[in-house]
PDB file of C-alpha atoms in Angstrom:
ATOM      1  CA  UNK A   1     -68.789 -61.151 -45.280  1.00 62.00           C
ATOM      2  CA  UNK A   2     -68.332 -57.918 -47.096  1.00 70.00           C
ATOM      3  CA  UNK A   3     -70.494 -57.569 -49.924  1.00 80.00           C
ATOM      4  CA  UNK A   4     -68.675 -56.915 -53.452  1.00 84.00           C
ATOM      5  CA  UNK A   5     -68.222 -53.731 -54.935  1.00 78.00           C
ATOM      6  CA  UNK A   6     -70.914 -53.977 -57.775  1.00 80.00           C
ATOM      7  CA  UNK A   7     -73.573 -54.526 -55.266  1.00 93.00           C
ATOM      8  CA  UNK A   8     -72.941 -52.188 -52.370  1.00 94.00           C
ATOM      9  CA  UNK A   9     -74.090 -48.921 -54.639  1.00 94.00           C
ATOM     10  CA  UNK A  10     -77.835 -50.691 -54.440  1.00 94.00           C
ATOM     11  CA  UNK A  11     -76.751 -51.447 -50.951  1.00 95.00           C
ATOM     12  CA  UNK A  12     -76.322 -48.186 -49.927  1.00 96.00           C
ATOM     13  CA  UNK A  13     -78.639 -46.752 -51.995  1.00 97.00           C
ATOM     14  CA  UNK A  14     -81.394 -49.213 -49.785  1.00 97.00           C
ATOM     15  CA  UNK A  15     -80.055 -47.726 -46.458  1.00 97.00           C
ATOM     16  CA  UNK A  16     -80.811 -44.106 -47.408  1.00 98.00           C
ATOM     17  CA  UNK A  17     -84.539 -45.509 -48.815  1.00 97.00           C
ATOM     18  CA  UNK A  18     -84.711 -46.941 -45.221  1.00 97.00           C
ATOM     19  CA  UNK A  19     -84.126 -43.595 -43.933  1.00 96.00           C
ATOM     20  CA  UNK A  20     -87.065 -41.880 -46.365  1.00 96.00           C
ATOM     21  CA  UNK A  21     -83.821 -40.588 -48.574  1.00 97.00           C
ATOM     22  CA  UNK A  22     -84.535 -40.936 -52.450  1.00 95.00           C
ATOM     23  CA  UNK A  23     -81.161 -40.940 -54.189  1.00 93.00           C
ATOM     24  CA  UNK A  24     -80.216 -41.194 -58.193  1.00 92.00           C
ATOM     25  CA  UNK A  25     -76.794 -40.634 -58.709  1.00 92.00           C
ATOM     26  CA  UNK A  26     -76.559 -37.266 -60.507  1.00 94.00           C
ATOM     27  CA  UNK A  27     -74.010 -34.970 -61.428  1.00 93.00           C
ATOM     28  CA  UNK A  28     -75.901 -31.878 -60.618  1.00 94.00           C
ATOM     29  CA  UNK A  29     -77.016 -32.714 -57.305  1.00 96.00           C
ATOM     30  CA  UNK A  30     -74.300 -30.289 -55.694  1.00 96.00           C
ATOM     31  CA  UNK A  31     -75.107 -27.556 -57.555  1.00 95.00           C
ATOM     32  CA  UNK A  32     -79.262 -28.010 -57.057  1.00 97.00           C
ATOM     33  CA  UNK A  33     -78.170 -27.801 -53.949  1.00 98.00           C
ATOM     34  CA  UNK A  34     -75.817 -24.655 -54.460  1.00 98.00           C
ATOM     35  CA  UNK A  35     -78.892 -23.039 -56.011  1.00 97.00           C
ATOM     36  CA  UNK A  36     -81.200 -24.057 -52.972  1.00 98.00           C
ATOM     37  CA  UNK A  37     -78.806 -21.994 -50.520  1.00 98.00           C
ATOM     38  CA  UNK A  38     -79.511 -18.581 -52.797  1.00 98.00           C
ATOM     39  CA  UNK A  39     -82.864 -19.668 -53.131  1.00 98.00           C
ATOM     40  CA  UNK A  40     -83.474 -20.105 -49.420  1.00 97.00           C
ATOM     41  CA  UNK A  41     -81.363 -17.283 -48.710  1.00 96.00           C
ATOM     42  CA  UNK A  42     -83.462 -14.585 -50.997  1.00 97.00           C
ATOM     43  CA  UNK A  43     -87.039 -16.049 -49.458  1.00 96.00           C
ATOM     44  CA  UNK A  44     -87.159 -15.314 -46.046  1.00 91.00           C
ATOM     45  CA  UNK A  45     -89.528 -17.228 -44.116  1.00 93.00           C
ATOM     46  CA  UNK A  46     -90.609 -19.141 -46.778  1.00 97.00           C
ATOM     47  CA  UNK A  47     -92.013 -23.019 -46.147  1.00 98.00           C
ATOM     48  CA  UNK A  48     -90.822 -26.139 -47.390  1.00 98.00           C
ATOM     49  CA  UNK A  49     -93.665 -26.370 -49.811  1.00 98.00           C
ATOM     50  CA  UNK A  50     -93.203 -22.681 -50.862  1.00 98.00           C
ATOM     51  CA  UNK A  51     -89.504 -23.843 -51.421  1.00 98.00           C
ATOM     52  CA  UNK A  52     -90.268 -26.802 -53.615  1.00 97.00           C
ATOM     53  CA  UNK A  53     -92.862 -24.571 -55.801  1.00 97.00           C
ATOM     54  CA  UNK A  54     -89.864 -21.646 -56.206  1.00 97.00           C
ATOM     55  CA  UNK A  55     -87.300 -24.860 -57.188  1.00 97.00           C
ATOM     56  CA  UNK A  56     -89.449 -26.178 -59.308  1.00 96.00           C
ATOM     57  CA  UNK A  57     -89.721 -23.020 -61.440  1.00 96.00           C
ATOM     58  CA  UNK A  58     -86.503 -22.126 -61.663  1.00 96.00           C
ATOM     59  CA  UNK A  59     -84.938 -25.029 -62.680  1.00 96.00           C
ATOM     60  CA  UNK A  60     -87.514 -25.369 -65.028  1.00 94.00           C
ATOM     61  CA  UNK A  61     -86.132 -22.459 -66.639  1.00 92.00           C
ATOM     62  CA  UNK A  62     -83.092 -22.904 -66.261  1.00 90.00           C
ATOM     63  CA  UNK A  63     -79.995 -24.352 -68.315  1.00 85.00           C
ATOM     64  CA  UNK A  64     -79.230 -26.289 -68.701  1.00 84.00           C
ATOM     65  CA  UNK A  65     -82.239 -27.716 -67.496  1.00 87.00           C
ATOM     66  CA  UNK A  66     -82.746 -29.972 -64.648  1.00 92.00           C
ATOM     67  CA  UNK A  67     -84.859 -32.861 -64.461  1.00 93.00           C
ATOM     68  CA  UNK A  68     -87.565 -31.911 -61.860  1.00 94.00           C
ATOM     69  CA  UNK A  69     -87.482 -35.634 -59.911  1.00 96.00           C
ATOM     70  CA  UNK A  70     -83.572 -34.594 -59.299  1.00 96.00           C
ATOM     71  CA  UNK A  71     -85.372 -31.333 -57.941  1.00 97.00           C
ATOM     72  CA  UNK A  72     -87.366 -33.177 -55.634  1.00 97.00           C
ATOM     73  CA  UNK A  73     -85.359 -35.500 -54.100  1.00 97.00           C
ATOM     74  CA  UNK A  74     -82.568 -33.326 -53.401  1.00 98.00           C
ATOM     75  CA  UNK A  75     -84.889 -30.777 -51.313  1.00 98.00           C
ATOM     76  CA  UNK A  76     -85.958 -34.161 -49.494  1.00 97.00           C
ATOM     77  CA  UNK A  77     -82.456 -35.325 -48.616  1.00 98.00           C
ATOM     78  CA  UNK A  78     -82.067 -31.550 -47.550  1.00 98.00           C
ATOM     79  CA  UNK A  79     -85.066 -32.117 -44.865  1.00 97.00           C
ATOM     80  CA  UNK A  80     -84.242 -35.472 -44.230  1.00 97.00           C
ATOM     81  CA  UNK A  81     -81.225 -34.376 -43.057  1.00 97.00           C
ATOM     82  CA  UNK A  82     -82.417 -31.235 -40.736  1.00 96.00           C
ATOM     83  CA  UNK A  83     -80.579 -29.020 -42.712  1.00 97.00           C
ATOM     84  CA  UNK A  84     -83.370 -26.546 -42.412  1.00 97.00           C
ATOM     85  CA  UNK A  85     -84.777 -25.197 -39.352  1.00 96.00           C
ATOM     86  CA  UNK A  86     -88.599 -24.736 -38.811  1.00 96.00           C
ATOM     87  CA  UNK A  87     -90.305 -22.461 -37.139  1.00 93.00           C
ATOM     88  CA  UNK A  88     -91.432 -23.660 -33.448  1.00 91.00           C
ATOM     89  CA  UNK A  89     -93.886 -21.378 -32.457  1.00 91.00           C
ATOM     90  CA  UNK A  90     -96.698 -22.648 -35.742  1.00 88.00           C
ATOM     91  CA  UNK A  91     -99.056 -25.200 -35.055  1.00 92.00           C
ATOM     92  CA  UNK A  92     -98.826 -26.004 -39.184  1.00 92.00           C
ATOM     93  CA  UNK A  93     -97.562 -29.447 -40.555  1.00 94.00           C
ATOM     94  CA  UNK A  94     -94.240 -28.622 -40.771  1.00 94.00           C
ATOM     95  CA  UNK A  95     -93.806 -28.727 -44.202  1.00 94.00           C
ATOM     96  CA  UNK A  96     -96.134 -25.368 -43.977  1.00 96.00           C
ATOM     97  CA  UNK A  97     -93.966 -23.578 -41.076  1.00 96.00           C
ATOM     98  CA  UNK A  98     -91.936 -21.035 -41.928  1.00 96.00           C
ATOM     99  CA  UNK A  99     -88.120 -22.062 -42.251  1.00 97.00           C
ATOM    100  CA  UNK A 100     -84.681 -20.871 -42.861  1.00 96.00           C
ATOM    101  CA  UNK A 101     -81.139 -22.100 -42.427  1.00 97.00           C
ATOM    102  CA  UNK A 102     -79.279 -22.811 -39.468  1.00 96.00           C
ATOM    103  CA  UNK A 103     -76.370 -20.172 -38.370  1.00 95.00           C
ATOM    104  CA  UNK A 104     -73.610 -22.741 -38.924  1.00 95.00           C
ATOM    105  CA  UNK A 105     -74.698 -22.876 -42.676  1.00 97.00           C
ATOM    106  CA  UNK A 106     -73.001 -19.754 -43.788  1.00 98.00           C
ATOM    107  CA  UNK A 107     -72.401 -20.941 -47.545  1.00 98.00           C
ATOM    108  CA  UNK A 108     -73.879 -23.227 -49.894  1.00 98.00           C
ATOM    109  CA  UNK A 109     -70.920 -25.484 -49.681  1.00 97.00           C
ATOM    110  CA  UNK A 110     -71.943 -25.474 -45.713  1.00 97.00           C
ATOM    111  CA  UNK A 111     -75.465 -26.712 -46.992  1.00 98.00           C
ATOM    112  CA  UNK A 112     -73.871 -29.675 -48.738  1.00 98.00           C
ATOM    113  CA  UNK A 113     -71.773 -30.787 -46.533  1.00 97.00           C
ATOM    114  CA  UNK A 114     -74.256 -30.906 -43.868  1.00 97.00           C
ATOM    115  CA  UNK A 115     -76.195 -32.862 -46.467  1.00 98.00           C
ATOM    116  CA  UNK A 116     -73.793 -35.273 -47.642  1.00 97.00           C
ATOM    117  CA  UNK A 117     -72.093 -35.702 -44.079  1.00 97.00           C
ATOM    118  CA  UNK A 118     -75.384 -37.385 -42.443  1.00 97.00           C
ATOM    119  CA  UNK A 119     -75.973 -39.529 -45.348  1.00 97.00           C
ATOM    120  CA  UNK A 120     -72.684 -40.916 -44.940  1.00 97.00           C
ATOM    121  CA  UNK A 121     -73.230 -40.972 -41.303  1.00 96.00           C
ATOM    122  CA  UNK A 122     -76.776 -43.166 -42.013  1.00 96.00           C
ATOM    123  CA  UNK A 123     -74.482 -45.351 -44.542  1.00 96.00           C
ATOM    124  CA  UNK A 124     -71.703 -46.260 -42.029  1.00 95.00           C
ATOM    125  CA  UNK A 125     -74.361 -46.362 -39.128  1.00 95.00           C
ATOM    126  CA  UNK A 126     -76.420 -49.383 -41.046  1.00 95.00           C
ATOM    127  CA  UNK A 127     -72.648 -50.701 -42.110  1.00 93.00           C
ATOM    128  CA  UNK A 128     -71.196 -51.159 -38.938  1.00 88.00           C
ATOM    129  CA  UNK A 129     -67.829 -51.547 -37.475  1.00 83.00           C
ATOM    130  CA  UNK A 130     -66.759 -54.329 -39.626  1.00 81.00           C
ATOM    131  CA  UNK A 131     -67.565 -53.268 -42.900  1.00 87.00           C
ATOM    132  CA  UNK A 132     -65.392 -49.660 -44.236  1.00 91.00           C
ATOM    133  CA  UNK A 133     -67.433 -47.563 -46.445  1.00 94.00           C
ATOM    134  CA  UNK A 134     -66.955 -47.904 -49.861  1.00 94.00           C
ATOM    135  CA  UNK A 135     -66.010 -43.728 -50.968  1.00 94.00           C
ATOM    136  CA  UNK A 136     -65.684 -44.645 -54.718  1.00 92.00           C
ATOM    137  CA  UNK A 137     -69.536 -45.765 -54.074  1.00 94.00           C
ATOM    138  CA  UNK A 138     -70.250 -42.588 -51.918  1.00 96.00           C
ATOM    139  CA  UNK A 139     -68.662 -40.515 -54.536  1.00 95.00           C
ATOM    140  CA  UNK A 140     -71.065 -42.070 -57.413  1.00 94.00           C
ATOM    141  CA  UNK A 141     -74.149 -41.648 -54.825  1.00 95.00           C
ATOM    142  CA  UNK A 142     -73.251 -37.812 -53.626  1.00 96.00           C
ATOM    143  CA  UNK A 143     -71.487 -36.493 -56.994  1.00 94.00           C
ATOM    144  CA  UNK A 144     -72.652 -38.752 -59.777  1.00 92.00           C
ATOM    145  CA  UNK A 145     -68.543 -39.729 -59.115  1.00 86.00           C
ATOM    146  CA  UNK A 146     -65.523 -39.826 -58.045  1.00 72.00           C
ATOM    147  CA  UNK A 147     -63.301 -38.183 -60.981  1.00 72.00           C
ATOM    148  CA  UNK A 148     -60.288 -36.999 -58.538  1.00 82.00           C
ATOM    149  CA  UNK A 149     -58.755 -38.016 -55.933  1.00 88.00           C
ATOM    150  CA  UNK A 150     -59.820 -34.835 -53.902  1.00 92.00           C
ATOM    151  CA  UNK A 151     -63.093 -35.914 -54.151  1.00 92.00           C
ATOM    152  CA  UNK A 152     -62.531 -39.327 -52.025  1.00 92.00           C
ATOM    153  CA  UNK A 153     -60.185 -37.408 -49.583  1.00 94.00           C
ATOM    154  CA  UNK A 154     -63.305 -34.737 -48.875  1.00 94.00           C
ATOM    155  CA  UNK A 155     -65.606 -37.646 -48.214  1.00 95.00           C
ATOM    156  CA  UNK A 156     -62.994 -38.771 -45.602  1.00 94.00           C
ATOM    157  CA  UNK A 157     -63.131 -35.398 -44.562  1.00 94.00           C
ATOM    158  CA  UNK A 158     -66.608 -35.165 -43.856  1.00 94.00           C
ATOM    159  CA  UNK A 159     -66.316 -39.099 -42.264  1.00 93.00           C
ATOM    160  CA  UNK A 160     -63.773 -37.604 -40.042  1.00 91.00           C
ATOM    161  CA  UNK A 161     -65.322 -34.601 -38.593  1.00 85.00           C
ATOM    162  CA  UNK A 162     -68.947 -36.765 -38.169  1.00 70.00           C
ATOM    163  CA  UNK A 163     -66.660 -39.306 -35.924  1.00 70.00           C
ATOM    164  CA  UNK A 164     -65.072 -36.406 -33.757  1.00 67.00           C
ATOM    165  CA  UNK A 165     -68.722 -34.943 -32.747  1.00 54.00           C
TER     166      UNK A 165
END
């Protein structure tokens, strides 16, 4: 039976945890990940670590200021989710290897959808055919909401393209 609404945000909050995915709904979580693009973008070669140091700082500093747990977790859903890509040739952990973005990723709004898309894809994996996902519930975990309409139609979006791979 399909569980009801008020309990499928833990739900699916659970199935990312599964997946080593730490997730508080938040409403800056796009644009942490917005700033990660430039930050990634101005640092070539730089390593994860390196990255989380450089994120760490400036959001510190930053304002409004952004609570640096939100910091963390985002840059782990963003390597949870490959959207990075590490260099081959090290024999370092790969948190130490150098990395950068993948061609495809051409903007930060590239870097979030990547993001967000294999989340969902995770979500709707562990859901199964007979249960739809929930996108008011998606909204609230990717966007801290769902405050328009366009909002629930990009999540569709993003379902769509994942099913036509």
């Amino acid at each position: 039976a399909p569980i009801p609404p008020e309990k499928r945000l833990e739900r699916y909050l659970n199935i990312l945890a599964g997946n080593k995915i730490r997730m508080t709904p938040n409403l800056q979580r796009p644009l942490v990940i917005y700033k990660i693009f430039d930050l990634v973008k101005a640092t070539p070669e730089v390593t994860f670590n390196q990255l989380k140091e450089i994120a760490q700082t400036y959001f510190a500093n930053a304002t409004p200021k952004v609570d640096p747990q939100l910091v963390m977790d985002t840059l782990h859903q963003l390597f949870h989710t490959f959207c990075f890509e590490f260099d081959s040739d090290s024999n370092e952990r790969i948190m130490n290897r150098k990395m950068s973005l993948p061609q495809e990723t051409q903007s930060p709004a590239d870097l979030l959808n990547k993001c967000d898309q294999k989340m969902l894809q995770l979500i709707i994996g562990d859901l199964g055919a007979s249960e739809p996902l929930d996108k008011e519930i998606a909204a609230q975990i990717l966007y801290g909401g769902a405050r328009n309409p366009k909002v629930l139609d990009h999540i569709q979006e993003l379902v769509d393209a994942e099913n036509q791979v």
